[in-house]
Amino acid sequence: MRGSRWPWLKILAGALVIFGLAMFNINAEAVINGDAVECDGSPMRPDQWCVSAVGGGTHSYEEEKQSEARGALVGYAGAGLGILGIVLFIGHGITARRRS
């Protein structure tokens, strides 16, 4: 009977850990760079434009700065979700031990 009372909690915790890690890893560069604004790995200055090598689109410094800020926010949110999943795993384990 151990841990069978709330099996959905383990599934939720695992999903949060996986989803959180994926969100953080996808946006890790924006989190690590801090306030630096880059265009294809090269630092940008406020008067520059970025011509993307992949899509060929152009973006201003301000657009790239906003994109980096959004990426950092999503990265931090992913880290938070992953930590929440770990806390749920630990809490579920403690609760299961106390019941047995």
Short mmCIF file of C-alpha atoms in Angstrom, two decimals:
data_model
loop_
_atom_site.label_atom_id
_atom_site.label_comp_id
_atom_site.label_asym_id
_atom_site.label_seq_id
_atom_site.Cartn_x
_atom_site.Cartn_y
_atom_site.Cartn_z
CA MET A 1 0.00 0.00 0.00
CA ARG A 2 2.97 2.26 0.27
CA GLY A 3 2.58 5.38 -1.89
CA SER A 4 -0.53 4.07 -3.65
CA ARG A 5 -2.84 6.64 -2.13
CA TRP A 6 -1.87 9.51 -4.46
CA PRO A 7 -0.18 8.05 -7.56
CA TRP A 8 -1.12 11.14 -9.60
CA LEU A 9 1.18 13.20 -7.37
CA LYS A 10 4.22 11.23 -8.54
CA ILE A 11 3.14 11.67 -12.16
CA LEU A 12 2.63 15.40 -11.67
CA ALA A 13 5.98 15.78 -9.91
CA GLY A 14 7.78 13.89 -12.69
CA ALA A 15 6.08 15.96 -15.38
CA LEU A 16 7.03 19.19 -13.58
CA VAL A 17 10.67 18.11 -13.30
CA ILE A 18 10.89 17.10 -16.97
CA PHE A 19 9.00 20.15 -18.26
CA GLY A 20 10.96 22.51 -16.00
CA LEU A 21 14.32 21.11 -17.07
CA ALA A 22 13.34 21.36 -20.73
CA MET A 23 12.23 24.99 -20.31
CA PHE A 24 15.45 25.86 -18.51
CA ASN A 25 17.73 24.08 -20.99
CA ILE A 26 16.09 25.69 -24.01
CA ASN A 27 16.58 29.16 -22.47
CA ALA A 28 19.81 28.53 -20.55
CA GLU A 29 21.83 30.87 -22.76
CA ALA A 30 19.53 33.80 -22.00
CA VAL A 31 19.74 33.04 -18.27
CA ILE A 32 23.53 32.75 -18.29
CA ASN A 33 24.14 35.86 -20.42
CA GLY A 34 22.40 38.16 -17.97
CA ASP A 35 21.94 41.60 -19.55
CA ALA A 36 24.15 40.90 -22.57
CA VAL A 37 22.44 41.16 -25.95
CA GLU A 38 23.80 38.88 -28.65
CA CYS A 39 23.16 38.25 -32.32
CA ASP A 40 24.19 34.72 -33.35
CA GLY A 41 26.75 34.66 -30.53
CA SER A 42 28.23 38.11 -31.21
CA PRO A 43 27.63 40.95 -28.73
CA MET A 44 25.44 43.82 -29.95
CA ARG A 45 25.45 47.55 -29.27
CA PRO A 46 22.32 49.74 -29.13
CA ASP A 47 22.79 51.08 -32.68
CA GLN A 48 23.18 47.70 -34.39
CA TRP A 49 20.80 45.42 -36.29
CA CYS A 50 20.89 41.64 -36.21
CA VAL A 51 20.61 39.69 -39.44
CA SER A 52 19.77 36.12 -38.48
CA ALA A 53 21.72 33.43 -40.30
CA VAL A 54 18.91 30.90 -39.89
CA GLY A 55 15.76 32.76 -40.96
CA GLY A 56 17.35 35.74 -42.66
CA GLY A 57 15.20 38.19 -40.67
CA THR A 58 16.52 41.42 -39.22
CA HIS A 59 15.96 42.61 -35.66
CA SER A 60 16.95 45.76 -33.86
CA TYR A 61 18.95 45.85 -30.64
CA GLU A 62 15.77 46.56 -28.64
CA GLU A 63 13.92 43.60 -30.18
CA GLU A 64 16.82 41.29 -29.39
CA LYS A 65 16.99 42.68 -25.84
CA GLN A 66 13.27 41.99 -25.30
CA SER A 67 13.66 38.49 -26.72
CA GLU A 68 16.58 37.77 -24.38
CA ALA A 69 14.59 39.08 -21.41
CA ARG A 70 11.64 36.81 -22.30
CA GLY A 71 13.98 33.86 -22.68
CA ALA A 72 15.54 34.52 -19.28
CA LEU A 73 12.10 34.76 -17.68
CA VAL A 74 11.03 31.44 -19.22
CA GLY A 75 14.32 29.87 -18.10
CA TYR A 76 13.81 30.98 -14.51
CA ALA A 77 10.19 29.79 -14.61
CA GLY A 78 11.43 26.40 -15.82
CA ALA A 79 13.90 26.19 -12.96
CA GLY A 80 11.08 27.01 -10.55
CA LEU A 81 8.84 24.30 -12.00
CA GLY A 82 11.64 21.76 -11.77
CA ILE A 83 12.30 22.65 -8.15
CA LEU A 84 8.58 22.42 -7.39
CA GLY A 85 8.52 18.93 -8.90
CA ILE A 86 11.48 17.87 -6.74
CA VAL A 87 9.79 19.27 -3.62
CA LEU A 88 6.62 17.32 -4.48
CA PHE A 89 8.64 14.10 -4.85
CA ILE A 90 10.33 14.67 -1.49
CA GLY A 91 7.09 15.64 0.23
CA HIS A 92 5.31 12.59 -1.16
CA GLY A 93 8.13 10.33 0.04
CA ILE A 94 8.03 11.81 3.55
CA THR A 95 4.24 11.45 3.71
CA ALA A 96 4.37 7.83 2.50
CA ARG A 97 6.96 6.92 5.16
CA ARG A 98 4.96 8.50 7.95
CA ARG A 99 1.84 6.57 6.97
CA SER A 100 3.52 3.19 6.98
#
